[in-house]
């Protein structure tokens, strides 16, 4: 669910850098285009990801929908993944292994080697991926450039890691999560940070020591 839905799950970040060069913000659309999403519908690639417009997953030019909205930059991370059901993959590997073993026996061999089995699995995986369309997923991003806060419409760890990497690569800036620990660090001066680091966490789960 995105930010335009009635409710959404999100992850909050703040910029590590205290200041952002004005040129980075002015070049936002161009920087996003450099790492825009690339379609893989007509390939056998397993995964593709990149930036798209905030409200249109098909817009990778950022010319039809503005990125800059006052104090905010808005865009989205699109991740397409091509998944072959495990049962389908197992069936086709079994068929291919049987055919390869029959051919091997006709040549006087008794079994398939480890490398031959691996080659068969890779060949089947490639052939099946070409027959399945990738499933798209879009995660909207809102960046408050005045407060240096960034919001991602996802709480999935793998999506968060991918977003982290893409954001740093695109804008040459770094993010840190706005969890309770980092929120507390932001309120303390340097002389008291060690008190926070030495503080033991409290376990609120009953029965857990």
GROMACS .gro file of C-alpha atoms in nm:
model
  209
    1UNK     CA    1   0.000   0.000   0.000
    2UNK     CA    2   0.129   0.347  -0.085
    3UNK     CA    3   0.096   0.686   0.078
    4UNK     CA    4  -0.222   0.767  -0.114
    5UNK     CA    5  -0.404   0.471   0.044
    6UNK     CA    6  -0.621   0.501   0.353
    7UNK     CA    7  -0.347   0.340   0.560
    8UNK     CA    8   0.006   0.223   0.494
    9UNK     CA    9   0.309   0.075   0.664
   10UNK     CA   10   0.623   0.285   0.635
   11UNK     CA   11   0.984   0.315   0.742
   12UNK     CA   12   1.130   0.651   0.846
   13UNK     CA   13   1.485   0.766   0.777
   14UNK     CA   14   1.688   1.081   0.828
   15UNK     CA   15   1.986   1.198   0.628
   16UNK     CA   16   2.323   1.140   0.791
   17UNK     CA   17   2.457   1.453   0.621
   18UNK     CA   18   2.369   1.782   0.794
   19UNK     CA   19   2.344   1.971   0.466
   20UNK     CA   20   2.251   1.881   0.109
   21UNK     CA   21   2.407   2.057  -0.186
   22UNK     CA   22   2.136   2.254  -0.372
   23UNK     CA   23   2.257   2.102  -0.699
   24UNK     CA   24   2.160   1.754  -0.576
   25UNK     CA   25   1.799   1.863  -0.526
   26UNK     CA   26   1.794   2.057  -0.853
   27UNK     CA   27   1.923   1.749  -1.037
   28UNK     CA   28   1.683   1.508  -0.862
   29UNK     CA   29   1.485   1.413  -1.173
   30UNK     CA   30   1.801   1.364  -1.379
   31UNK     CA   31   1.961   1.153  -1.104
   32UNK     CA   32   1.647   0.937  -1.082
   33UNK     CA   33   1.649   0.887  -1.460
   34UNK     CA   34   2.007   0.754  -1.441
   35UNK     CA   35   1.884   0.471  -1.219
   36UNK     CA   36   1.534   0.437  -1.362
   37UNK     CA   37   1.356   0.103  -1.374
   38UNK     CA   38   1.431  -0.117  -1.677
   39UNK     CA   39   1.154  -0.342  -1.806
   40UNK     CA   40   1.228  -0.720  -1.826
   41UNK     CA   41   0.895  -0.845  -1.965
   42UNK     CA   42   1.060  -0.968  -2.286
   43UNK     CA   43   1.363  -1.126  -2.124
   44UNK     CA   44   1.432  -1.422  -1.893
   45UNK     CA   45   1.593  -1.207  -1.622
   46UNK     CA   46   1.481  -1.293  -1.272
   47UNK     CA   47   1.474  -0.944  -1.121
   48UNK     CA   48   1.485  -0.576  -1.213
   49UNK     CA   49   1.458  -0.263  -0.999
   50UNK     CA   50   1.486   0.113  -1.031
   51UNK     CA   51   1.306   0.444  -0.989
   52UNK     CA   52   0.968   0.535  -1.137
   53UNK     CA   53   0.728   0.827  -1.096
   54UNK     CA   54   0.538   0.848  -0.766
   55UNK     CA   55   0.194   0.781  -0.914
   56UNK     CA   56   0.276   0.591  -1.233
   57UNK     CA   57   0.492   0.278  -1.234
   58UNK     CA   58   0.526   0.301  -1.614
   59UNK     CA   59   0.676   0.651  -1.611
   60UNK     CA   60   1.055   0.629  -1.598
   61UNK     CA   61   1.118   0.967  -1.762
   62UNK     CA   62   0.977   1.178  -1.476
   63UNK     CA   63   0.855   1.426  -1.736
   64UNK     CA   64   0.480   1.365  -1.698
   65UNK     CA   65   0.471   1.381  -1.321
   66UNK     CA   66   0.678   1.631  -1.118
   67UNK     CA   67   0.930   1.500  -0.867
   68UNK     CA   68   0.951   1.833  -0.683
   69UNK     CA   69   0.643   1.928  -0.479
   70UNK     CA   70   0.731   2.225  -0.260
   71UNK     CA   71   0.934   2.101   0.036
   72UNK     CA   72   0.908   1.744  -0.086
   73UNK     CA   73   1.058   1.516  -0.349
   74UNK     CA   74   0.829   1.227  -0.439
   75UNK     CA   75   0.913   0.920  -0.644
   76UNK     CA   76   0.892   0.541  -0.612
   77UNK     CA   77   1.107   0.230  -0.618
   78UNK     CA   78   0.980  -0.041  -0.853
   79UNK     CA   79   1.090  -0.401  -0.809
   80UNK     CA   80   0.985  -0.667  -1.060
   81UNK     CA   81   1.047  -1.029  -0.970
   82UNK     CA   82   0.992  -1.331  -1.191
   83UNK     CA   83   0.893  -1.632  -0.981
   84UNK     CA   84   0.855  -1.988  -1.108
   85UNK     CA   85   0.642  -2.203  -0.875
   86UNK     CA   86   0.856  -2.464  -0.699
   87UNK     CA   87   0.628  -2.749  -0.803
   88UNK     CA   88   0.651  -2.646  -1.169
   89UNK     CA   89   1.029  -2.620  -1.151
   90UNK     CA   90   1.058  -2.961  -0.980
   91UNK     CA   91   0.838  -3.126  -1.242
   92UNK     CA   92   1.034  -2.990  -1.539
   93UNK     CA   93   1.370  -3.072  -1.377
   94UNK     CA   94   1.253  -3.431  -1.322
   95UNK     CA   95   1.146  -3.459  -1.687
   96UNK     CA   96   1.473  -3.310  -1.814
   97UNK     CA   97   1.682  -3.531  -1.583
   98UNK     CA   98   1.497  -3.839  -1.706
   99UNK     CA   99   1.555  -3.749  -2.070
  100UNK     CA  100   1.922  -3.673  -2.008
  101UNK     CA  101   1.972  -3.999  -1.817
  102UNK     CA  102   1.809  -4.199  -2.096
  103UNK     CA  103   2.038  -4.033  -2.350
  104UNK     CA  104   2.340  -4.101  -2.129
  105UNK     CA  105   2.253  -4.470  -2.092
  106UNK     CA  106   2.219  -4.497  -2.470
  107UNK     CA  107   2.581  -4.384  -2.485
  108UNK     CA  108   2.692  -4.642  -2.227
  109UNK     CA  109   2.692  -4.415  -1.918
  110UNK     CA  110   2.526  -4.524  -1.593
  111UNK     CA  111   2.453  -4.188  -1.433
  112UNK     CA  112   2.465  -3.810  -1.475
  113UNK     CA  113   2.754  -3.619  -1.326
  114UNK     CA  114   2.707  -3.344  -1.069
  115UNK     CA  115   2.796  -3.078  -1.329
  116UNK     CA  116   2.546  -3.224  -1.578
  117UNK     CA  117   2.267  -3.213  -1.319
  118UNK     CA  118   2.355  -2.854  -1.233
  119UNK     CA  119   2.356  -2.757  -1.601
  120UNK     CA  120   2.013  -2.917  -1.645
  121UNK     CA  121   1.869  -2.727  -1.347
  122UNK     CA  122   2.007  -2.397  -1.477
  123UNK     CA  123   1.876  -2.463  -1.829
  124UNK     CA  124   1.530  -2.552  -1.699
  125UNK     CA  125   1.522  -2.245  -1.474
  126UNK     CA  126   1.615  -2.017  -1.765
  127UNK     CA  127   1.356  -2.174  -1.996
  128UNK     CA  128   1.078  -2.147  -1.737
  129UNK     CA  129   1.161  -1.787  -1.641
  130UNK     CA  130   1.113  -1.689  -2.004
  131UNK     CA  131   0.755  -1.823  -1.984
  132UNK     CA  132   0.651  -1.638  -1.668
  133UNK     CA  133   0.584  -1.266  -1.656
  134UNK     CA  134   0.755  -1.073  -1.375
  135UNK     CA  135   0.540  -0.951  -1.085
  136UNK     CA  136   0.573  -0.574  -1.027
  137UNK     CA  137   0.584  -0.412  -0.683
  138UNK     CA  138   0.603  -0.038  -0.619
  139UNK     CA  139   0.720   0.132  -0.298
  140UNK     CA  140   0.654   0.505  -0.282
  141UNK     CA  141   0.908   0.747  -0.138
  142UNK     CA  142   0.852   1.091   0.015
  143UNK     CA  143   1.156   1.307   0.098
  144UNK     CA  144   1.107   1.616   0.312
  145UNK     CA  145   1.406   1.816   0.189
  146UNK     CA  146   1.363   2.088   0.453
  147UNK     CA  147   1.370   1.852   0.751
  148UNK     CA  148   1.599   1.590   0.585
  149UNK     CA  149   1.348   1.315   0.656
  150UNK     CA  150   1.270   1.035   0.410
  151UNK     CA  151   0.972   0.800   0.424
  152UNK     CA  152   0.952   0.465   0.242
  153UNK     CA  153   0.616   0.287   0.206
  154UNK     CA  154   0.750  -0.053   0.314
  155UNK     CA  155   0.872  -0.231   0.626
  156UNK     CA  156   1.014  -0.534   0.445
  157UNK     CA  157   1.386  -0.574   0.537
  158UNK     CA  158   1.496  -0.673   0.183
  159UNK     CA  159   1.312  -0.376   0.031
  160UNK     CA  160   1.463  -0.143   0.292
  161UNK     CA  161   1.815  -0.271   0.215
  162UNK     CA  162   1.758  -0.226  -0.160
  163UNK     CA  163   1.617   0.125  -0.107
  164UNK     CA  164   1.913   0.217   0.115
  165UNK     CA  165   2.158   0.111  -0.156
  166UNK     CA  166   1.967   0.277  -0.439
  167UNK     CA  167   1.920   0.606  -0.253
  168UNK     CA  168   2.291   0.635  -0.165
  169UNK     CA  169   2.394   0.545  -0.519
  170UNK     CA  170   2.153   0.793  -0.676
  171UNK     CA  171   2.199   1.097  -0.454
  172UNK     CA  172   2.544   1.041  -0.298
  173UNK     CA  173   2.376   1.078   0.041
  174UNK     CA  174   2.333   0.837   0.330
  175UNK     CA  175   2.034   0.741   0.542
  176UNK     CA  176   1.994   0.616   0.895
  177UNK     CA  177   1.671   0.471   1.036
  178UNK     CA  178   1.460   0.686   1.267
  179UNK     CA  179   1.410   0.409   1.521
  180UNK     CA  180   1.403   0.481   1.898
  181UNK     CA  181   1.783   0.443   1.925
  182UNK     CA  182   1.865   0.690   1.649
  183UNK     CA  183   1.588   0.925   1.765
  184UNK     CA  184   1.748   0.931   2.111
  185UNK     CA  185   2.095   0.991   1.961
  186UNK     CA  186   1.959   1.291   1.773
  187UNK     CA  187   1.848   1.448   2.103
  188UNK     CA  188   2.177   1.397   2.291
  189UNK     CA  189   2.501   1.589   2.266
  190UNK     CA  190   2.823   1.400   2.193
  191UNK     CA  191   2.930   1.385   2.559
  192UNK     CA  192   2.626   1.177   2.653
  193UNK     CA  193   2.613   0.931   2.364
  194UNK     CA  194   2.809   0.672   2.563
  195UNK     CA  195   2.530   0.667   2.825
  196UNK     CA  196   2.287   0.565   2.553
  197UNK     CA  197   2.518   0.299   2.412
  198UNK     CA  198   2.575   0.149   2.759
  199UNK     CA  199   2.207   0.140   2.844
  200UNK     CA  200   2.068  -0.215   2.869
  201UNK     CA  201   1.749  -0.283   2.669
  202UNK     CA  202   1.429  -0.365   2.854
  203UNK     CA  203   1.248  -0.683   2.752
  204UNK     CA  204   0.871  -0.631   2.748
  205UNK     CA  205   0.779  -0.986   2.641
  206UNK     CA  206   0.643  -1.193   2.935
  207UNK     CA  207   0.856  -1.494   3.021
  208UNK     CA  208   1.163  -1.370   2.831
  209UNK     CA  209   1.458  -1.291   3.056
   0.00000   0.00000   0.00000
